[in-house]
Amino acid sequence: RMYGLLGLWATAGMWALVVWLQSRENTASHPRRWPLIALALINVAGLYTQYAYPLTMIAQGVVMLVWLITHRDRRALGLYIAANLATLLIFAPWAGEAIRQVTTWPNSGGAADPAGILSTLTLGLTTGGRVDWLPAFAALALAAMGLWANRARILLLLPAIWAAVTVGAFLLLGLQPDDIKQLTPAASAIAIWLGIGAAALWRDK
């Protein structure tokens, strides 16, 4: 279904962004162009797949801005903007219909429970909607370890930025219980984030 593809395109887009930024950091070699082209095309696929995908593109923009704080690469910023303009240009034929559908989305009830969102994102759908606090907080502790161990490495903070922007935007927009499945990109980000924490824990041992 579209939600699985949403997670796939979001993860692939973030991967392409990281590969491109890493190539910009490596001054010993010529920066690669194909990851940026791939990013533009992946973002097109994401926009045509699910209307929640723009949140991933916003997260990409935040990651790019954080990266620019330490690298001050104006050419990279220009190329990134050009890639996003190309994405929007290719999506333009469907933009009007997308806006119409998003603005007429039905309201299915009250806002989603933040505890349920936390449990779903850290443990997946295995809890059946029940909030399992102990494993959820254990996952958060692992995530905190990953953040602390890699606080000086911008690209390793990407999953945290990605998850925070996606979930934060949905909460501001009034996330409903039926919309949690659209947080698949955030679940992917948190899975990677937990992996970074586990790697940090393993190195400490």
PDB file of N, CA and C in Angstrom, residues 11-24 35-36 38-39 42 56 59-64 80 155 158:
ATOM      1  N   THR A  11      12.912   7.164   3.209  1.00  0.00           N
ATOM      2  CA  THR A  11      14.216   6.642   3.612  1.00  0.00           C
ATOM      3  C   THR A  11      15.230   6.765   2.481  1.00  0.00           C
ATOM      4  N   ALA A  12      14.790   6.444   1.261  1.00  0.00           N
ATOM      5  CA  ALA A  12      15.686   6.550   0.102  1.00  0.00           C
ATOM      6  C   ALA A  12      16.097   8.003  -0.135  1.00  0.00           C
ATOM      7  N   GLY A  13      15.158   8.935   0.052  1.00  0.00           N
ATOM      8  CA  GLY A  13      15.477  10.345  -0.133  1.00  0.00           C
ATOM      9  C   GLY A  13      16.506  10.837   0.875  1.00  0.00           C
ATOM     10  N   MET A  14      16.334  10.428   2.134  1.00  0.00           N
ATOM     11  CA  MET A  14      17.308  10.825   3.151  1.00  0.00           C
ATOM     12  C   MET A  14      18.676  10.202   2.872  1.00  0.00           C
ATOM     13  N   TRP A  15      18.685   8.974   2.391  1.00  0.00           N
ATOM     14  CA  TRP A  15      19.954   8.310   2.038  1.00  0.00           C
ATOM     15  C   TRP A  15      20.666   9.092   0.930  1.00  0.00           C
ATOM     16  N   ALA A  16      19.920   9.471  -0.109  1.00  0.00           N
ATOM     17  CA  ALA A  16      20.516  10.225  -1.215  1.00  0.00           C
ATOM     18  C   ALA A  16      21.065  11.560  -0.723  1.00  0.00           C
ATOM     19  N   LEU A  17      20.338  12.218   0.179  1.00  0.00           N
ATOM     20  CA  LEU A  17      20.803  13.494   0.723  1.00  0.00           C
ATOM     21  C   LEU A  17      22.103  13.322   1.499  1.00  0.00           C
ATOM     22  N   VAL A  18      22.180  12.272   2.321  1.00  0.00           N
ATOM     23  CA  VAL A  18      23.391  12.028   3.109  1.00  0.00           C
ATOM     24  C   VAL A  18      24.578  11.721   2.203  1.00  0.00           C
ATOM     25  N   VAL A  19      24.370  10.882   1.194  1.00  0.00           N
ATOM     26  CA  VAL A  19      25.466  10.540   0.266  1.00  0.00           C
ATOM     27  C   VAL A  19      25.976  11.793  -0.431  1.00  0.00           C
ATOM     28  N   TRP A  20      25.052  12.657  -0.830  1.00  0.00           N
ATOM     29  CA  TRP A  20      25.458  13.887  -1.519  1.00  0.00           C
ATOM     30  C   TRP A  20      26.226  14.817  -0.579  1.00  0.00           C
ATOM     31  N   LEU A  21      25.724  15.015   0.641  1.00  0.00           N
ATOM     32  CA  LEU A  21      26.404  15.898   1.592  1.00  0.00           C
ATOM     33  C   LEU A  21      27.768  15.351   1.987  1.00  0.00           C
ATOM     34  N   GLN A  22      27.871  14.034   2.129  1.00  0.00           N
ATOM     35  CA  GLN A  22      29.172  13.436   2.444  1.00  0.00           C
ATOM     36  C   GLN A  22      30.161  13.666   1.316  1.00  0.00           C
ATOM     37  N   SER A  23      29.677  13.612   0.078  1.00  0.00           N
ATOM     38  CA  SER A  23      30.577  13.859  -1.053  1.00  0.00           C
ATOM     39  C   SER A  23      31.022  15.315  -1.080  1.00  0.00           C
ATOM     40  N   ARG A  24      30.158  16.236  -0.592  1.00  0.00           N
ATOM     41  CA  ARG A  24      30.548  17.647  -0.503  1.00  0.00           C
ATOM     42  C   ARG A  24      31.588  17.864   0.590  1.00  0.00           C
ATOM     43  N   PRO A  35      23.741  11.643  -6.591  1.00  0.00           N
ATOM     44  CA  PRO A  35      22.839  11.563  -5.433  1.00  0.00           C
ATOM     45  C   PRO A  35      21.818  12.712  -5.408  1.00  0.00           C
ATOM     46  N   LEU A  36      22.211  13.895  -5.880  1.00  0.00           N
ATOM     47  CA  LEU A  36      21.290  15.022  -5.889  1.00  0.00           C
ATOM     48  C   LEU A  36      20.200  14.814  -6.944  1.00  0.00           C
ATOM     49  N   ALA A  38      19.223  11.855  -7.937  1.00  0.00           N
ATOM     50  CA  ALA A  38      18.393  10.798  -7.350  1.00  0.00           C
ATOM     51  C   ALA A  38      17.440  11.372  -6.311  1.00  0.00           C
ATOM     52  N   LEU A  39      17.920  12.319  -5.493  1.00  0.00           N
ATOM     53  CA  LEU A  39      17.084  12.941  -4.475  1.00  0.00           C
ATOM     54  C   LEU A  39      15.883  13.633  -5.117  1.00  0.00           C
ATOM     55  N   ILE A  42      13.492  10.887  -6.432  1.00  0.00           N
ATOM     56  CA  ILE A  42      12.855  10.177  -5.318  1.00  0.00           C
ATOM     57  C   ILE A  42      11.782  11.047  -4.687  1.00  0.00           C
ATOM     58  N   THR A  56       8.514  15.107   4.848  1.00  0.00           N
ATOM     59  CA  THR A  56       9.865  14.580   4.704  1.00  0.00           C
ATOM     60  C   THR A  56      10.759  15.588   3.986  1.00  0.00           C
ATOM     61  N   ALA A  59      11.757  18.128   6.415  1.00  0.00           N
ATOM     62  CA  ALA A  59      12.823  17.586   7.267  1.00  0.00           C
ATOM     63  C   ALA A  59      14.162  17.621   6.533  1.00  0.00           C
ATOM     64  N   GLN A  60      14.154  17.302   5.238  1.00  0.00           N
ATOM     65  CA  GLN A  60      15.384  17.384   4.447  1.00  0.00           C
ATOM     66  C   GLN A  60      15.930  18.811   4.455  1.00  0.00           C
ATOM     67  N   GLY A  61      15.039  19.785   4.328  1.00  0.00           N
ATOM     68  CA  GLY A  61      15.463  21.179   4.334  1.00  0.00           C
ATOM     69  C   GLY A  61      16.081  21.591   5.666  1.00  0.00           C
ATOM     70  N   VAL A  62      15.506  21.099   6.764  1.00  0.00           N
ATOM     71  CA  VAL A  62      16.065  21.414   8.088  1.00  0.00           C
ATOM     72  C   VAL A  62      17.451  20.793   8.228  1.00  0.00           C
ATOM     73  N   VAL A  63      17.593  19.541   7.784  1.00  0.00           N
ATOM     74  CA  VAL A  63      18.904  18.872   7.828  1.00  0.00           C
ATOM     75  C   VAL A  63      19.916  19.673   7.003  1.00  0.00           C
ATOM     76  N   MET A  64      19.495  20.131   5.839  1.00  0.00           N
ATOM     77  CA  MET A  64      20.384  20.908   4.973  1.00  0.00           C
ATOM     78  C   MET A  64      20.822  22.201   5.661  1.00  0.00           C
ATOM     79  N   TYR A  80      20.967  22.477  -4.080  1.00  0.00           N
ATOM     80  CA  TYR A  80      19.849  21.855  -3.355  1.00  0.00           C
ATOM     81  C   TYR A  80      18.523  22.534  -3.711  1.00  0.00           C
ATOM     82  N   LEU A 155      25.569  14.697  10.440  1.00  0.00           N
ATOM     83  CA  LEU A 155      24.797  13.752   9.642  1.00  0.00           C
ATOM     84  C   LEU A 155      24.239  12.600  10.470  1.00  0.00           C
ATOM     85  N   LEU A 158      20.779  13.274  11.789  1.00  0.00           N
ATOM     86  CA  LEU A 158      19.700  13.341  10.809  1.00  0.00           C
ATOM     87  C   LEU A 158      18.443  12.591  11.247  1.00  0.00           C
TER      88      LEU A 158
END
